[in-house]
Coordinates of N, CA and C in Angstrom, one line a residue:
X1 N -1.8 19.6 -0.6 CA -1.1 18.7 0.3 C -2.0 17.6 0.8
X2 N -3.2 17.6 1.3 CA -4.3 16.8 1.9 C -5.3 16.5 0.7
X3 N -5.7 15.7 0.7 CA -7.2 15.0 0.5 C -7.9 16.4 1.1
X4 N -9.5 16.1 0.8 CA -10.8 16.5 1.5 C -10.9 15.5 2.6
X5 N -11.1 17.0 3.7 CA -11.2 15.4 4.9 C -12.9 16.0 5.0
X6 N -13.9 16.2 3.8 CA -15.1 16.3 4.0 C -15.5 14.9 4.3
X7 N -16.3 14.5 4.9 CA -17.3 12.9 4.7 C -17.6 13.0 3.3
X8 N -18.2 14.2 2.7 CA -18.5 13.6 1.4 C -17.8 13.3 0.0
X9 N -16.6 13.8 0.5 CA -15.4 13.7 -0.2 C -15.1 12.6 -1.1
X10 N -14.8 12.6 -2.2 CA -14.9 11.3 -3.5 C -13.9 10.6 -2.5
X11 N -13.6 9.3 -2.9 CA -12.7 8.5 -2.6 C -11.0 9.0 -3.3
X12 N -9.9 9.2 -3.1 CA -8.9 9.4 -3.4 C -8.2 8.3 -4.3
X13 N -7.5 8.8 -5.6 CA -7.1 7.9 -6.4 C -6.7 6.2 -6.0
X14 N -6.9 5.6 -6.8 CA -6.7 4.2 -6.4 C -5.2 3.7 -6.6
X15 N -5.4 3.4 -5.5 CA -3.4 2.7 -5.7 C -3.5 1.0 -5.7
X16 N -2.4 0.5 -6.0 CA -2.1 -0.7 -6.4 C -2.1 -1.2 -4.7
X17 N -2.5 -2.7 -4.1 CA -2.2 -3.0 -2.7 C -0.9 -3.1 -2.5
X18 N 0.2 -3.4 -3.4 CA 1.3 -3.0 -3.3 C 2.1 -1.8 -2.3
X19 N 1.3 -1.1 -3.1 CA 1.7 0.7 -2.4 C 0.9 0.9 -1.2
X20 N -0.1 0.3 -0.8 CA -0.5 0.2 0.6 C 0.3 -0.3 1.2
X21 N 1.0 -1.5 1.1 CA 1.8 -2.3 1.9 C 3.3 -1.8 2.0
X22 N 3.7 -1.0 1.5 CA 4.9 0.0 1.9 C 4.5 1.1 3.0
X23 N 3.5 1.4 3.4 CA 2.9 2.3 4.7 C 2.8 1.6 5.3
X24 N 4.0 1.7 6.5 CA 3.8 0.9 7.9 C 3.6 1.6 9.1
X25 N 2.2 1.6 9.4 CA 1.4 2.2 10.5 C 1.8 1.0 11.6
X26 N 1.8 1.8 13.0 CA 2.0 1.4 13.4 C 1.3 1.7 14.9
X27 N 0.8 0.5 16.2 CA 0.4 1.1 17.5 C 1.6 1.6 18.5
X28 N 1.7 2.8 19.0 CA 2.6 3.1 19.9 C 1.4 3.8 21.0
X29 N 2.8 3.8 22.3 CA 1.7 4.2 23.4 C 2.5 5.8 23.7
X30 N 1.7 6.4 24.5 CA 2.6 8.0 24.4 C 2.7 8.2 25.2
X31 N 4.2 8.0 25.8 CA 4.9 8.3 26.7 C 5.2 9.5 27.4
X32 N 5.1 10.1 26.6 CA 5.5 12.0 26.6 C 4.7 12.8 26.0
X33 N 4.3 13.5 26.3 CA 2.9 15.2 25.5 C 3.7 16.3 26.4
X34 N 4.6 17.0 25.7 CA 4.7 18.4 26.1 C 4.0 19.5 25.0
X35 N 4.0 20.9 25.7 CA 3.7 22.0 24.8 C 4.5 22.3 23.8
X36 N 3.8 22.9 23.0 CA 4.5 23.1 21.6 C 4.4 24.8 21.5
X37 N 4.5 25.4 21.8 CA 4.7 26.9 22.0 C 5.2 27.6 20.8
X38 N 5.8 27.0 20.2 CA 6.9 27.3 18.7 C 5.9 27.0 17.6
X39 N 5.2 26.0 17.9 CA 4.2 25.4 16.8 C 3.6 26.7 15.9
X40 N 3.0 26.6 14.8 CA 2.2 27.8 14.0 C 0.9 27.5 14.4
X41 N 0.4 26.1 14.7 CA -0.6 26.1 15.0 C -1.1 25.3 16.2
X42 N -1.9 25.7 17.4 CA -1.7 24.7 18.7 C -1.5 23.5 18.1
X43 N -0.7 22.9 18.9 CA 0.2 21.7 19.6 C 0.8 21.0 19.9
X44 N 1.4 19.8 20.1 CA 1.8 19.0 21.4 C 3.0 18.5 20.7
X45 N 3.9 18.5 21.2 CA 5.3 17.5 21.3 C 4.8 16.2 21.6
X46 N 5.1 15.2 21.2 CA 4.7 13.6 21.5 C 6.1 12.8 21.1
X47 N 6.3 12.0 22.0 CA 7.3 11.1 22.6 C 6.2 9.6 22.9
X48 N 6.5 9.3 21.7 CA 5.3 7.5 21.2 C 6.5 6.1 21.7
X49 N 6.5 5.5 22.2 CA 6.8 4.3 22.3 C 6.4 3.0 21.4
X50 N 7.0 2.8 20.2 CA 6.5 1.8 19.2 C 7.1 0.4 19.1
X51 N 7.5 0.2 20.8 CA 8.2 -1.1 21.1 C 9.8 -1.2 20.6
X52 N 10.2 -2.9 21.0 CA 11.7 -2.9 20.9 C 12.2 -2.7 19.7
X53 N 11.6 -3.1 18.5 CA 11.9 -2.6 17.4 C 11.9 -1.5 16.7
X54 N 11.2 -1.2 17.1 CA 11.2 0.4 16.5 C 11.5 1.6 17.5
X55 N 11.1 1.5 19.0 CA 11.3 2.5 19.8 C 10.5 3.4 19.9
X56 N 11.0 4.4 20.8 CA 10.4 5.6 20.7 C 10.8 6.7 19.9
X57 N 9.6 7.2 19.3 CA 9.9 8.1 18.7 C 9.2 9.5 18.2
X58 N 9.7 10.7 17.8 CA 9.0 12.2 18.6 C 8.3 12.3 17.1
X59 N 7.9 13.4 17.7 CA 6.2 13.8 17.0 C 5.6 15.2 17.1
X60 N 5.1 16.0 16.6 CA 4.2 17.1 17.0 C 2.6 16.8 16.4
X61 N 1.7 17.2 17.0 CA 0.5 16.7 16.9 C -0.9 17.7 17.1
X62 N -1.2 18.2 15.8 CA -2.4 19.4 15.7 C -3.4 18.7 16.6
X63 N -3.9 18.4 17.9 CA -4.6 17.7 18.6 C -5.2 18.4 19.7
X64 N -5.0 19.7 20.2 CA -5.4 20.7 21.6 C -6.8 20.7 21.8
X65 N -7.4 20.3 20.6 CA -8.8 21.1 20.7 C -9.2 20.0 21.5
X66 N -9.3 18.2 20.8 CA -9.3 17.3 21.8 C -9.3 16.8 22.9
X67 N -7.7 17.3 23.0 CA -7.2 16.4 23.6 C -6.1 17.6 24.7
X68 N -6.6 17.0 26.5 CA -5.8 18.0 27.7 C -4.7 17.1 27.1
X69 N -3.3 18.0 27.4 CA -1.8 17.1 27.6 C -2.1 16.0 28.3
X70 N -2.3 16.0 29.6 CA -2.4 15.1 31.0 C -2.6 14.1 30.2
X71 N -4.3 13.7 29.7 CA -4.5 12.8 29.0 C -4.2 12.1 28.2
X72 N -3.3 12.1 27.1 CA -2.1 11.4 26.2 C -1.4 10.4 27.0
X73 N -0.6 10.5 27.8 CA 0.6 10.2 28.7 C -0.3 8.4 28.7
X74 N 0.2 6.9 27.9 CA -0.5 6.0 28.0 C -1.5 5.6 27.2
X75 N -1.9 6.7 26.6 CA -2.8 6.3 25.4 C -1.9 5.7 24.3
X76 N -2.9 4.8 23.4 CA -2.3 3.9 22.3 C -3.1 4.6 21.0
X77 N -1.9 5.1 20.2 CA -2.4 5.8 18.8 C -1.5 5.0 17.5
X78 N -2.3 5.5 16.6 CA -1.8 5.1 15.2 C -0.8 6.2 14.5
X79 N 0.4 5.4 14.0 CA 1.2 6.4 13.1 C 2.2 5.5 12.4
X80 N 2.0 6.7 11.1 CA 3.0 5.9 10.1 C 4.5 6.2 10.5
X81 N 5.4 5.2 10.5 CA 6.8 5.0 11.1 C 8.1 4.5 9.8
X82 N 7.4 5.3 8.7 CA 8.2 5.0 7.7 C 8.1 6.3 6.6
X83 N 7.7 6.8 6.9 CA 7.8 8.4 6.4 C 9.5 8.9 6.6
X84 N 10.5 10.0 5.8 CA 11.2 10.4 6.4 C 10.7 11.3 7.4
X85 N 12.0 11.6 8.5 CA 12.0 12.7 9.2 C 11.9 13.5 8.7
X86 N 10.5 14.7 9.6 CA 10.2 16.1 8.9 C 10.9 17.0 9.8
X87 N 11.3 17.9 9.6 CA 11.3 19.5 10.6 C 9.9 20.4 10.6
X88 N 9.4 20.3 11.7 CA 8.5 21.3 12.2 C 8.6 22.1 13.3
X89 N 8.8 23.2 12.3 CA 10.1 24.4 13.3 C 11.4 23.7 14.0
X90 N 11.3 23.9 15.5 CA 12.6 23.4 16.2 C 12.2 21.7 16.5
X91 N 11.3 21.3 16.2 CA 11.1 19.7 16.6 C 11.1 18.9 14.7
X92 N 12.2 17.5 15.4 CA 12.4 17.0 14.0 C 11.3 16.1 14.3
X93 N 10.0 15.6 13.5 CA 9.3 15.0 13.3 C 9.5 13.7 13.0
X94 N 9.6 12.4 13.5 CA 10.4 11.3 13.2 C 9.0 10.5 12.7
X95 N 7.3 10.4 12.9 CA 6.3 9.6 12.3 C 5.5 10.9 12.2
X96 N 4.1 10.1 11.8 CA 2.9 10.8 11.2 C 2.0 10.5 12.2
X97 N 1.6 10.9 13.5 CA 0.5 10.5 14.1 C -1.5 10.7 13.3
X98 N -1.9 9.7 13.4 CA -3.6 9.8 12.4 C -4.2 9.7 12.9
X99 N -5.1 10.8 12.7 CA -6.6 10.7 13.2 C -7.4 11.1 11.9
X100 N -8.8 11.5 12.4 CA -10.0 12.2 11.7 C -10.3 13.3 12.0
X101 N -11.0 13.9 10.8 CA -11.5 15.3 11.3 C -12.4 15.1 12.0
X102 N -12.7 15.6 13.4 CA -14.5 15.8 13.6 C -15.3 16.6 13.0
X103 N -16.7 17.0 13.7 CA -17.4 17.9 12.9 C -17.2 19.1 12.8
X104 N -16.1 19.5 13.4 CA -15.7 20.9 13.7 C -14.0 21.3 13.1
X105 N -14.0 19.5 12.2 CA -12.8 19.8 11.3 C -11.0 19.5 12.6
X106 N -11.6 19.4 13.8 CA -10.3 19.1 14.7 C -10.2 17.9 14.5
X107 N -8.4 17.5 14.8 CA -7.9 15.9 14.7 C -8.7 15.1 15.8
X108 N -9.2 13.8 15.4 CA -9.2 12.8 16.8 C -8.9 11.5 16.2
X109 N -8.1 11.6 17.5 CA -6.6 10.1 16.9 C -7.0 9.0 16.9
X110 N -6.4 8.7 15.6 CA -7.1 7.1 15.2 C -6.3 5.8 16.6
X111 N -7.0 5.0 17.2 CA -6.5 4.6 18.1 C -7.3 2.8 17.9
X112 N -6.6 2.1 18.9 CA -7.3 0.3 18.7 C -8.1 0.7 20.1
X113 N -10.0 0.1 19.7 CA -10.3 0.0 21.1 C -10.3 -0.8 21.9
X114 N -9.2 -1.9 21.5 CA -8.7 -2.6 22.8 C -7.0 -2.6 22.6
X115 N -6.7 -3.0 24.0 CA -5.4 -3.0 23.9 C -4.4 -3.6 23.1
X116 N -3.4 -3.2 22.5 CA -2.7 -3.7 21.5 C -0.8 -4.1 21.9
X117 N -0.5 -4.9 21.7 CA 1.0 -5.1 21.6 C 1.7 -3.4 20.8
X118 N 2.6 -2.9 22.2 CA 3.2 -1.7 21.0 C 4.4 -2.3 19.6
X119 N 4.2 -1.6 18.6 CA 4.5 -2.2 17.2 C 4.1 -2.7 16.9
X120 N 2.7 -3.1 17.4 CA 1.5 -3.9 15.8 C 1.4 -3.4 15.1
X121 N 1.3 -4.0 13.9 CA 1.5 -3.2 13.1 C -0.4 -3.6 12.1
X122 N -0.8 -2.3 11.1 CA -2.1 -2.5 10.9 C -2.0 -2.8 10.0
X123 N -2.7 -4.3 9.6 CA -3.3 -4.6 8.5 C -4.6 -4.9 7.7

């Protein structure tokens, strides 16, 4: 299902910039972080705000080791907003929130380090 998220990992097949430009990533801010208790694997319900256009919209997010709940609520992350809806368990997954592995292989979410209009979109 994944790539190698080693660092030394080859680069992944090459696609046309075409087929990059049909992935529309997007900055939302996170409105909402509840527990995910149902999850298989810790964590979080997320409720993203991706502006008037797009809205808000839910999420579950392998991110605990990170990242306290408290902390989310306001933060501005990256996610793809053009994926279909997935089901993960009882929450319908409406984007792809992205991060990196650290060294210890946990997510840390790919985010702008200055502040961003919600619905910028990344190019």
């Amino acid at each position: 299902m994944h790539l190698s998220h080693e660092p030394d990992a080859p680069a992944g097949e090459q696609i046309a910039f075409d087929d990059f430009l049909k992935i529309d990533i997007r900055i939302g801010t996170v409105v909402a972080a509840h527990e995910f208790p149902e999850a298989r694997k810790p964590a979080y319900r997320l409720e993203i705000d991706f502006g008037p256009a797009i809205g808000v919209k839910k999420t579950s997010a392998q991110i605990t080791a990170n990242y306290a709940r408290e902390e989310l609520v306001g933060r501005q992350v990256a996610a793809v907003v053009n994926f279909p809806p997935r089901q993960i368990g009882p929450v319908m997954s409406e984007v792809l929130t992205l991060g990196f592995a650290d060294e210890a292989g946990e997510v840390v979410l790919f985010s702008p380090d200055k502040p961003v209009p919600d619905g910028s979109r990344l190019f």
